[in-house]
Amino acid sequence: MTQASAEATSAISTARDQAVQSIERAAADAGAVATAKIDAANERAEKIIVTTAKLEARQLWLVAASMCLALLPVAVIVAGVWMAVAGLITGAQWALDVDGSVWLGIGRWLVVSMGLAGAGYGLFASVRWVAGLVETWKGRGMPRWPRWR
């Protein structure tokens, strides 16, 4: 009986050792598979991050270009108003500096009025251009205003 008991204990011990080894191998294999899957997921995530960064850079340039295109007409109008006011002030000072000569004063005021008319037309054309751009940007196609064109 002792011999049977010893054989049973030995068999149980061997079975236990084999079970432990099998469990350790299964855990190592599962760990290797999990690590491989995590590495693959990390590689995919890095590719996605790189692609997203490229798209963000493109979007940044598109937004910057859109902002420049939106601000260009405003800058043209502001510059036109600024030049018209500066021309009026400078022209009036120049036209008033005639030292009592009536004909020189009349001639200078004619020149100043022609310059102001030109600046006014330039401002009008700029406003018309901006209105055409806004109409185009609204998605209506080519501008139809002004009708006399």
Tab-separated table of N, CA and C in Angstrom:
chain	number	residue	atom	x	y	z
A	1	MET	N	0.798	-1.173	0.000
A	1	MET	CA	0.000	0.000	0.000
A	1	MET	C	0.855	1.256	0.000
A	2	THR	N	1.931	1.195	0.709
A	2	THR	CA	2.822	2.348	0.708
A	2	THR	C	3.427	2.572	-0.673
A	3	GLN	N	3.679	1.445	-1.301
A	3	GLN	CA	4.242	1.612	-2.634
A	3	GLN	C	3.192	2.217	-3.558
A	4	ALA	N	1.965	1.837	-3.463
A	4	ALA	CA	0.889	2.399	-4.274
A	4	ALA	C	0.676	3.856	-3.905
A	5	SER	N	0.788	4.114	-2.615
A	5	SER	CA	0.636	5.495	-2.157
A	5	SER	C	1.767	6.358	-2.686
A	6	ALA	N	2.969	5.843	-2.688
A	6	ALA	CA	4.121	6.586	-3.189
A	6	ALA	C	3.993	6.800	-4.693
A	7	GLU	N	3.522	5.778	-5.401
A	7	GLU	CA	3.339	5.922	-6.841
A	7	GLU	C	2.241	6.936	-7.141
A	8	ALA	N	1.190	6.919	-6.363
A	8	ALA	CA	0.097	7.874	-6.559
A	8	ALA	C	0.579	9.288	-6.285
A	9	THR	N	1.348	9.453	-5.221
A	9	THR	CA	1.888	10.773	-4.884
A	9	THR	C	2.823	11.246	-5.980
A	10	SER	N	3.641	10.340	-6.483
A	10	SER	CA	4.568	10.676	-7.564
A	10	SER	C	3.801	11.042	-8.828
A	11	ALA	N	2.749	10.298	-9.125
A	11	ALA	CA	1.943	10.580	-10.316
A	11	ALA	C	1.243	11.923	-10.173
A	12	ILE	N	0.733	12.195	-8.974
A	12	ILE	CA	0.064	13.481	-8.726
A	12	ILE	C	1.064	14.621	-8.860
A	13	SER	N	2.250	14.419	-8.308
A	13	SER	CA	3.294	15.439	-8.381
A	13	SER	C	3.708	15.681	-9.826
A	14	THR	N	3.855	14.622	-10.582
A	14	THR	CA	4.225	14.756	-11.995
A	14	THR	C	3.111	15.458	-12.769
A	15	ALA	N	1.869	15.068	-12.502
A	15	ALA	CA	0.732	15.697	-13.184
A	15	ALA	C	0.655	17.179	-12.829
A	16	ARG	N	0.926	17.471	-11.529
A	16	ARG	CA	0.904	18.866	-11.090
A	16	ARG	C	1.994	19.664	-11.800
A	17	ASP	N	3.196	19.119	-11.875
A	17	ASP	CA	4.305	19.807	-12.540
A	17	ASP	C	4.004	20.027	-14.024
A	18	GLN	N	3.423	18.991	-14.652
A	18	GLN	CA	3.068	19.131	-16.063
A	18	GLN	C	1.979	20.194	-16.245
A	19	ALA	N	1.019	20.222	-15.318
A	19	ALA	CA	-0.051	21.219	-15.402
A	19	ALA	C	0.513	22.633	-15.230
A	20	VAL	N	1.437	22.776	-14.268
A	20	VAL	CA	2.053	24.091	-14.042
A	20	VAL	C	2.827	24.528	-15.279
A	21	GLN	N	3.595	23.598	-15.861
A	21	GLN	CA	4.359	23.926	-17.065
A	21	GLN	C	3.432	24.281	-18.229
A	22	SER	N	2.346	23.535	-18.357
A	22	SER	CA	1.389	23.823	-19.433
A	22	SER	C	0.751	25.196	-19.237
A	23	ILE	N	0.394	25.503	-18.004
A	23	ILE	CA	-0.211	26.809	-17.710
A	23	ILE	C	0.794	27.931	-17.981
A	24	GLU	N	2.060	27.711	-17.576
A	24	GLU	CA	3.086	28.729	-17.813
A	24	GLU	C	3.312	28.942	-19.308
A	25	ARG	N	3.339	27.840	-20.077
A	25	ARG	CA	3.505	27.967	-21.527
A	25	ARG	C	2.311	28.685	-22.156
A	26	ALA	N	1.108	28.325	-21.716
A	26	ALA	CA	-0.097	28.970	-22.255
A	26	ALA	C	-0.104	30.461	-21.918
A	27	ALA	N	0.306	30.798	-20.687
A	27	ALA	CA	0.360	32.207	-20.291
A	27	ALA	C	1.412	32.960	-21.100
A	28	ALA	N	2.568	32.319	-21.324
A	28	ALA	CA	3.620	32.961	-22.121
A	28	ALA	C	3.152	33.168	-23.560
A	29	ASP	N	2.491	32.148	-24.123
A	29	ASP	CA	1.976	32.276	-25.488
A	29	ASP	C	0.909	33.369	-25.568
A	30	ALA	N	0.018	33.394	-24.584
A	30	ALA	CA	-1.027	34.425	-24.565
A	30	ALA	C	-0.405	35.811	-24.408
A	31	GLY	N	0.619	35.907	-23.566
A	31	GLY	CA	1.316	37.188	-23.401
A	31	GLY	C	1.992	37.636	-24.683
A	32	ALA	N	2.600	36.675	-25.396
A	32	ALA	CA	3.252	37.012	-26.666
A	32	ALA	C	2.232	37.476	-27.696
A	33	VAL	N	1.089	36.792	-27.746
A	33	VAL	CA	0.037	37.184	-28.687
A	33	VAL	C	-0.499	38.568	-28.330
A	34	ALA	N	-0.744	38.798	-27.037
A	34	ALA	CA	-1.249	40.104	-26.604
A	34	ALA	C	-0.235	41.205	-26.905
A	35	THR	N	1.035	40.933	-26.658
A	35	THR	CA	2.081	41.920	-26.946
A	35	THR	C	2.149	42.221	-28.439
A	36	ALA	N	2.048	41.184	-29.263
A	36	ALA	CA	2.074	41.387	-30.719
A	36	ALA	C	0.882	42.226	-31.170
A	37	LYS	N	-0.294	41.941	-30.607
A	37	LYS	CA	-1.482	42.717	-30.975
A	37	LYS	C	-1.355	44.167	-30.515
A	38	ILE	N	-0.808	44.370	-29.320
A	38	ILE	CA	-0.617	45.737	-28.818
A	38	ILE	C	0.386	46.488	-29.688
A	39	ASP	N	1.476	45.820	-30.090
A	39	ASP	CA	2.464	46.455	-30.967
A	39	ASP	C	1.845	46.840	-32.311
A	40	ALA	N	1.045	45.943	-32.866
A	40	ALA	CA	0.388	46.237	-34.145
A	40	ALA	C	-0.583	47.409	-33.992
A	41	ALA	N	-1.312	47.430	-32.880
A	41	ALA	CA	-2.242	48.537	-32.636
A	41	ALA	C	-1.482	49.853	-32.470
A	42	ASN	N	-0.334	49.809	-31.800
A	42	ASN	CA	0.481	51.019	-31.640
A	42	ASN	C	0.991	51.524	-32.986
A	43	GLU	N	1.416	50.606	-33.850
A	43	GLU	CA	1.882	51.011	-35.180
A	43	GLU	C	0.756	51.660	-35.982
A	44	ARG	N	-0.442	51.072	-35.915
A	44	ARG	CA	-1.580	51.667	-36.621
A	44	ARG	C	-1.913	53.037	-36.041
A	45	ALA	N	-1.858	53.159	-34.724
A	45	ALA	CA	-2.144	54.447	-34.087
A	45	ALA	C	-1.120	55.505	-34.495
A	46	GLU	N	0.148	55.120	-34.587
A	46	GLU	CA	1.179	56.074	-35.014
A	46	GLU	C	0.948	56.522	-36.452
A	47	LYS	N	0.550	55.590	-37.323
A	47	LYS	CA	0.249	55.962	-38.710
A	47	LYS	C	-0.933	56.926	-38.760
A	48	ILE	N	-1.942	56.658	-37.946
A	48	ILE	CA	-3.111	57.540	-37.906
A	48	ILE	C	-2.718	58.921	-37.395
A	49	ILE	N	-1.858	58.972	-36.394
A	49	ILE	CA	-1.415	60.261	-35.847
A	49	ILE	C	-0.643	61.047	-36.896
A	50	VAL	N	0.229	60.378	-37.643
A	50	VAL	CA	0.999	61.060	-38.694
A	50	VAL	C	0.059	61.592	-39.775
A	51	THR	N	-0.899	60.778	-40.183
A	51	THR	CA	-1.853	61.203	-41.203
A	51	THR	C	-2.687	62.373	-40.710
A	52	THR	N	-3.119	62.313	-39.466
A	52	THR	CA	-3.898	63.404	-38.891
A	52	THR	C	-3.083	64.686	-38.840
A	53	ALA	N	-1.819	64.588	-38.491
A	53	ALA	CA	-0.960	65.777	-38.448
A	53	ALA	C	-0.825	66.400	-39.835
A	54	LYS	N	-0.688	65.553	-40.869
A	54	LYS	CA	-0.605	66.077	-42.233
A	54	LYS	C	-1.893	66.792	-42.619
A	55	LEU	N	-3.032	66.182	-42.277
A	55	LEU	CA	-4.314	66.811	-42.595
A	55	LEU	C	-4.490	68.120	-41.846
A	56	GLU	N	-4.063	68.163	-40.585
A	56	GLU	CA	-4.168	69.398	-39.812
A	56	GLU	C	-3.318	70.497	-40.429
A	57	ALA	N	-2.128	70.145	-40.897
A	57	ALA	CA	-1.259	71.148	-41.527
A	57	ALA	C	-1.912	71.687	-42.799
A	58	ARG	N	-2.514	70.800	-43.582
A	58	ARG	CA	-3.199	71.248	-44.799
A	58	ARG	C	-4.377	72.141	-44.447
A	59	GLN	N	-5.146	71.751	-43.447
A	59	GLN	CA	-6.285	72.552	-43.034
A	59	GLN	C	-5.841	73.925	-42.554
A	60	LEU	N	-4.713	73.977	-41.850
A	60	LEU	CA	-4.205	75.255	-41.368
A	60	LEU	C	-3.905	76.183	-42.538
A	61	TRP	N	-3.260	75.651	-43.578
A	61	TRP	CA	-2.955	76.486	-44.739
A	61	TRP	C	-4.224	76.891	-45.476
A	62	LEU	N	-5.210	76.000	-45.545
A	62	LEU	CA	-6.469	76.357	-46.193
A	62	LEU	C	-7.187	77.462	-45.436
A	63	VAL	N	-7.177	77.370	-44.122
A	63	VAL	CA	-7.823	78.401	-43.309
A	63	VAL	C	-7.091	79.727	-43.458
A	64	ALA	N	-5.758	79.683	-43.462
A	64	ALA	CA	-4.982	80.917	-43.625
A	64	ALA	C	-5.257	81.555	-44.989
A	65	ALA	N	-5.315	80.740	-46.030
A	65	ALA	CA	-5.601	81.276	-47.365
A	65	ALA	C	-7.013	81.845	-47.439
A	66	SER	N	-7.962	81.173	-46.833
A	66	SER	CA	-9.338	81.676	-46.820
A	66	SER	C	-9.429	82.995	-46.077
A	67	MET	N	-8.708	83.092	-44.969
A	67	MET	CA	-8.722	84.332	-44.201
A	67	MET	C	-8.124	85.472	-45.022
A	68	CYS	N	-7.023	85.197	-45.725
A	68	CYS	CA	-6.412	86.236	-46.568
A	68	CYS	C	-7.371	86.671	-47.673
A	69	LEU	N	-8.046	85.697	-48.296
A	69	LEU	CA	-8.996	86.045	-49.347
A	69	LEU	C	-10.188	86.824	-48.807
A	70	ALA	N	-10.590	86.527	-47.586
A	70	ALA	CA	-11.710	87.247	-46.991
A	70	ALA	C	-11.302	88.656	-46.577
A	71	LEU	N	-10.058	88.828	-46.139
A	71	LEU	CA	-9.619	90.141	-45.674
A	71	LEU	C	-9.135	91.044	-46.801
A	72	LEU	N	-8.801	90.492	-47.954
A	72	LEU	CA	-8.303	91.307	-49.058
A	72	LEU	C	-9.306	92.373	-49.504
A	73	PRO	N	-10.570	92.047	-49.745
A	73	PRO	CA	-11.514	93.103	-50.137
A	73	PRO	C	-11.690	94.168	-49.057
A	74	VAL	N	-11.690	93.755	-47.818
A	74	VAL	CA	-11.824	94.721	-46.724
A	74	VAL	C	-10.617	95.653	-46.710
A	75	ALA	N	-9.433	95.098	-46.911
A	75	ALA	CA	-8.219	95.923	-46.934
A	75	ALA	C	-8.252	96.902	-48.105
A	76	VAL	N	-8.770	96.475	-49.247
A	76	VAL	CA	-8.865	97.368	-50.405
A	76	VAL	C	-9.805	98.528	-50.110
A	77	ILE	N	-10.943	98.252	-49.503
A	77	ILE	CA	-11.907	99.312	-49.177
A	77	ILE	C	-11.312	100.275	-48.155
A	78	VAL	N	-10.695	99.739	-47.105
A	78	VAL	CA	-10.108	100.596	-46.070
A	78	VAL	C	-8.997	101.457	-46.660
A	79	ALA	N	-8.158	100.871	-47.490
A	79	ALA	CA	-7.083	101.647	-48.118
A	79	ALA	C	-7.654	102.719	-49.041
A	80	GLY	N	-8.715	102.411	-49.752
A	80	GLY	CA	-9.343	103.403	-50.631
A	80	GLY	C	-9.912	104.574	-49.862
A	81	VAL	N	-10.594	104.293	-48.763
A	81	VAL	CA	-11.134	105.376	-47.932
A	81	VAL	C	-9.994	106.201	-47.352
A	82	TRP	N	-8.966	105.520	-46.877
A	82	TRP	CA	-7.811	106.217	-46.294
A	82	TRP	C	-7.166	107.152	-47.323
A	83	MET	N	-6.965	106.659	-48.538
A	83	MET	CA	-6.334	107.489	-49.571
A	83	MET	C	-7.242	108.636	-49.996
A	84	ALA	N	-8.555	108.418	-50.031
A	84	ALA	CA	-9.470	109.499	-50.398
A	84	ALA	C	-9.433	110.613	-49.360
A	85	VAL	N	-9.445	110.253	-48.097
A	85	VAL	CA	-9.388	111.268	-47.038
A	85	VAL	C	-8.044	111.988	-47.064
A	86	ALA	N	-6.961	111.238	-47.213
A	86	ALA	CA	-5.637	111.864	-47.272
A	86	ALA	C	-5.520	112.765	-48.497
A	87	GLY	N	-6.075	112.353	-49.616
A	87	GLY	CA	-6.056	113.187	-50.817
A	87	GLY	C	-6.868	114.451	-50.645
A	88	LEU	N	-7.995	114.345	-49.976
A	88	LEU	CA	-8.821	115.528	-49.727
A	88	LEU	C	-8.079	116.532	-48.857
A	89	ILE	N	-7.474	116.059	-47.791
A	89	ILE	CA	-6.756	116.962	-46.883
A	89	ILE	C	-5.547	117.581	-47.582
A	90	THR	N	-4.742	116.753	-48.206
A	90	THR	CA	-3.537	117.261	-48.881
A	90	THR	C	-3.907	118.169	-50.048
A	91	GLY	N	-4.904	117.787	-50.813
A	91	GLY	CA	-5.333	118.607	-51.953
A	91	GLY	C	-5.890	119.944	-51.509
A	92	ALA	N	-6.668	119.953	-50.437
A	92	ALA	CA	-7.209	121.225	-49.936
A	92	ALA	C	-6.085	122.132	-49.456
A	93	GLN	N	-5.118	121.591	-48.768
A	93	GLN	CA	-3.981	122.408	-48.322
A	93	GLN	C	-3.215	122.961	-49.520
A	94	TRP	N	-3.016	122.146	-50.524
A	94	TRP	CA	-2.279	122.581	-51.706
A	94	TRP	C	-3.073	123.639	-52.477
A	95	ALA	N	-4.396	123.442	-52.593
A	95	ALA	CA	-5.225	124.382	-53.345
A	95	ALA	C	-5.371	125.713	-52.629
A	96	LEU	N	-5.302	125.718	-51.320
A	96	LEU	CA	-5.431	126.970	-50.569
A	96	LEU	C	-4.132	127.764	-50.532
A	97	ASP	N	-3.021	127.157	-50.845
A	97	ASP	CA	-1.722	127.826	-50.791
A	97	ASP	C	-1.419	128.480	-52.145
A	98	VAL	N	-2.144	129.582	-52.461
A	98	VAL	CA	-1.985	130.235	-53.760
A	98	VAL	C	-1.425	131.645	-53.650
A	99	ASP	N	-1.233	132.145	-52.465
A	99	ASP	CA	-0.699	133.492	-52.231
A	99	ASP	C	-1.506	134.565	-52.954
A	100	GLY	N	-2.834	134.449	-52.930
A	100	GLY	CA	-3.711	135.487	-53.461
A	100	GLY	C	-3.986	135.406	-54.941
A	101	SER	N	-3.460	134.468	-55.675
A	101	SER	CA	-3.701	134.353	-57.110
A	101	SER	C	-5.007	133.594	-57.339
A	102	VAL	N	-5.992	134.294	-57.918
A	102	VAL	CA	-7.319	133.713	-58.109
A	102	VAL	C	-7.270	132.570	-59.128
A	103	TRP	N	-6.616	132.793	-60.279
A	103	TRP	CA	-6.599	131.779	-61.319
A	103	TRP	C	-5.812	130.539	-60.897
A	104	LEU	N	-4.751	130.750	-60.145
A	104	LEU	CA	-4.007	129.605	-59.631
A	104	LEU	C	-4.881	128.800	-58.672
A	105	GLY	N	-5.658	129.500	-57.834
A	105	GLY	CA	-6.581	128.828	-56.916
A	105	GLY	C	-7.640	128.042	-57.658
A	106	ILE	N	-8.212	128.654	-58.725
A	106	ILE	CA	-9.242	127.962	-59.510
A	106	ILE	C	-8.649	126.723	-60.182
A	107	GLY	N	-7.488	126.858	-60.759
A	107	GLY	CA	-6.845	125.720	-61.417
A	107	GLY	C	-6.529	124.602	-60.440
A	108	ARG	N	-6.016	124.977	-59.298
A	108	ARG	CA	-5.683	123.944	-58.308
A	108	ARG	C	-6.935	123.244	-57.793
A	109	TRP	N	-8.022	123.997	-57.570
A	109	TRP	CA	-9.253	123.365	-57.093
A	109	TRP	C	-9.834	122.439	-58.163
A	110	LEU	N	-9.657	122.811	-59.436
A	110	LEU	CA	-10.099	121.900	-60.499
A	110	LEU	C	-9.300	120.597	-60.472
A	111	VAL	N	-7.996	120.715	-60.276
A	111	VAL	CA	-7.152	119.517	-60.198
A	111	VAL	C	-7.541	118.670	-58.991
A	112	VAL	N	-7.761	119.338	-57.844
A	112	VAL	CA	-8.150	118.602	-56.630
A	112	VAL	C	-9.495	117.916	-56.839
A	113	SER	N	-10.444	118.602	-57.471
A	113	SER	CA	-11.761	117.984	-57.674
A	113	SER	C	-11.669	116.808	-58.650
A	114	MET	N	-10.821	116.910	-59.682
A	114	MET	CA	-10.643	115.766	-60.586
A	114	MET	C	-9.992	114.587	-59.853
A	115	GLY	N	-9.023	114.882	-59.013
A	115	GLY	CA	-8.388	113.819	-58.229
A	115	GLY	C	-9.369	113.145	-57.289
A	116	LEU	N	-10.209	113.964	-56.648
A	116	LEU	CA	-11.219	113.385	-55.754
A	116	LEU	C	-12.247	112.576	-56.532
A	117	ALA	N	-12.597	113.043	-57.728
A	117	ALA	CA	-13.535	112.268	-58.549
A	117	ALA	C	-12.918	110.926	-58.930
A	118	GLY	N	-11.647	110.938	-59.290
A	118	GLY	CA	-10.966	109.677	-59.610
A	118	GLY	C	-10.894	108.751	-58.412
A	119	ALA	N	-10.582	109.311	-57.247
A	119	ALA	CA	-10.527	108.488	-56.032
A	119	ALA	C	-11.908	107.956	-55.677
A	120	GLY	N	-12.928	108.788	-55.872
A	120	GLY	CA	-14.296	108.337	-55.599
A	120	GLY	C	-14.713	107.213	-56.521
A	121	TYR	N	-14.352	107.337	-57.811
A	121	TYR	CA	-14.676	106.259	-58.734
A	121	TYR	C	-13.914	104.985	-58.384
A	122	GLY	N	-12.661	105.139	-57.993
A	122	GLY	CA	-11.883	103.969	-57.569
A	122	GLY	C	-12.513	103.285	-56.372
A	123	LEU	N	-12.989	104.086	-55.425
A	123	LEU	CA	-13.657	103.524	-54.253
A	123	LEU	C	-14.962	102.839	-54.654
A	124	PHE	N	-15.704	103.476	-55.575
A	124	PHE	CA	-16.942	102.875	-56.063
A	124	PHE	C	-16.670	101.543	-56.764
A	125	ALA	N	-15.630	101.518	-57.604
A	125	ALA	CA	-15.281	100.275	-58.308
A	125	ALA	C	-14.846	99.199	-57.319
A	126	SER	N	-14.140	99.591	-56.266
A	126	SER	CA	-13.719	98.615	-55.256
A	126	SER	C	-14.917	98.033	-54.517
A	127	VAL	N	-15.859	98.894	-54.156
A	127	VAL	CA	-17.064	98.410	-53.462
A	127	VAL	C	-17.854	97.488	-54.384
A	128	ARG	N	-17.934	97.843	-55.656
A	128	ARG	CA	-18.642	96.994	-56.617
A	128	ARG	C	-17.946	95.644	-56.766
A	129	TRP	N	-16.617	95.655	-56.766
A	129	TRP	CA	-15.840	94.421	-56.851
A	129	TRP	C	-16.088	93.543	-55.632
A	130	VAL	N	-16.083	94.157	-54.445
A	130	VAL	CA	-16.337	93.396	-53.218
A	130	VAL	C	-17.747	92.819	-53.243
A	131	ALA	N	-18.715	93.607	-53.702
A	131	ALA	CA	-20.089	93.098	-53.778
A	131	ALA	C	-20.169	91.912	-54.737
A	132	GLY	N	-19.447	91.977	-55.844
A	132	GLY	CA	-19.411	90.847	-56.778
A	132	GLY	C	-18.783	89.615	-56.161
A	133	LEU	N	-17.695	89.812	-55.391
A	133	LEU	CA	-17.065	88.677	-54.713
A	133	LEU	C	-18.004	88.040	-53.698
A	134	VAL	N	-18.674	88.882	-52.925
A	134	VAL	CA	-19.593	88.348	-51.913
A	134	VAL	C	-20.718	87.578	-52.584
A	135	GLU	N	-21.217	88.108	-53.682
A	135	GLU	CA	-22.292	87.411	-54.393
A	135	GLU	C	-21.807	86.072	-54.948
A	136	THR	N	-20.573	86.044	-55.434
A	136	THR	CA	-20.006	84.791	-55.934
A	136	THR	C	-19.814	83.802	-54.798
A	137	TRP	N	-19.312	84.281	-53.665
A	137	TRP	CA	-19.056	83.404	-52.523
A	137	TRP	C	-20.337	82.840	-51.934
A	138	LYS	N	-21.444	83.521	-52.128
A	138	LYS	CA	-22.702	83.002	-51.600
A	138	LYS	C	-23.208	81.819	-52.408
A	139	GLY	N	-22.560	81.505	-53.509
A	139	GLY	CA	-22.927	80.323	-54.277
A	139	GLY	C	-23.914	80.587	-55.386
A	140	ARG	N	-24.070	81.823	-55.785
A	140	ARG	CA	-25.020	82.126	-56.850
A	140	ARG	C	-24.371	82.124	-58.226
A	141	GLY	N	-23.137	81.735	-58.312
A	141	GLY	CA	-22.460	81.738	-59.601
A	141	GLY	C	-21.780	83.068	-59.850
A	142	MET	N	-21.683	83.443	-61.107
A	142	MET	CA	-21.016	84.695	-61.462
A	142	MET	C	-21.893	85.877	-61.058
A	143	PRO	N	-21.270	86.991	-60.671
A	143	PRO	CA	-22.072	88.145	-60.252
A	143	PRO	C	-22.865	88.729	-61.419
A	144	ARG	N	-24.102	89.102	-61.148
A	144	ARG	CA	-24.962	89.706	-62.157
A	144	ARG	C	-25.108	91.207	-61.934
A	145	TRP	N	-24.578	91.690	-60.821
A	145	TRP	CA	-24.692	93.104	-60.512
A	145	TRP	C	-23.397	93.786	-60.845
A	146	PRO	N	-23.321	94.917	-61.431
A	146	PRO	CA	-24.399	95.820	-61.863
A	146	PRO	C	-25.003	95.374	-63.197
A	147	ARG	N	-26.243	95.733	-63.418
A	147	ARG	CA	-26.967	95.245	-64.593
A	147	ARG	C	-26.527	95.947	-65.887
A	148	TRP	N	-25.924	97.122	-65.784
A	148	TRP	CA	-25.566	97.845	-67.004
A	148	TRP	C	-24.350	97.273	-67.706
A	149	ARG	N	-23.698	96.306	-67.137
A	149	ARG	CA	-22.518	95.709	-67.782
A	149	ARG	C	-22.925	94.806	-68.892
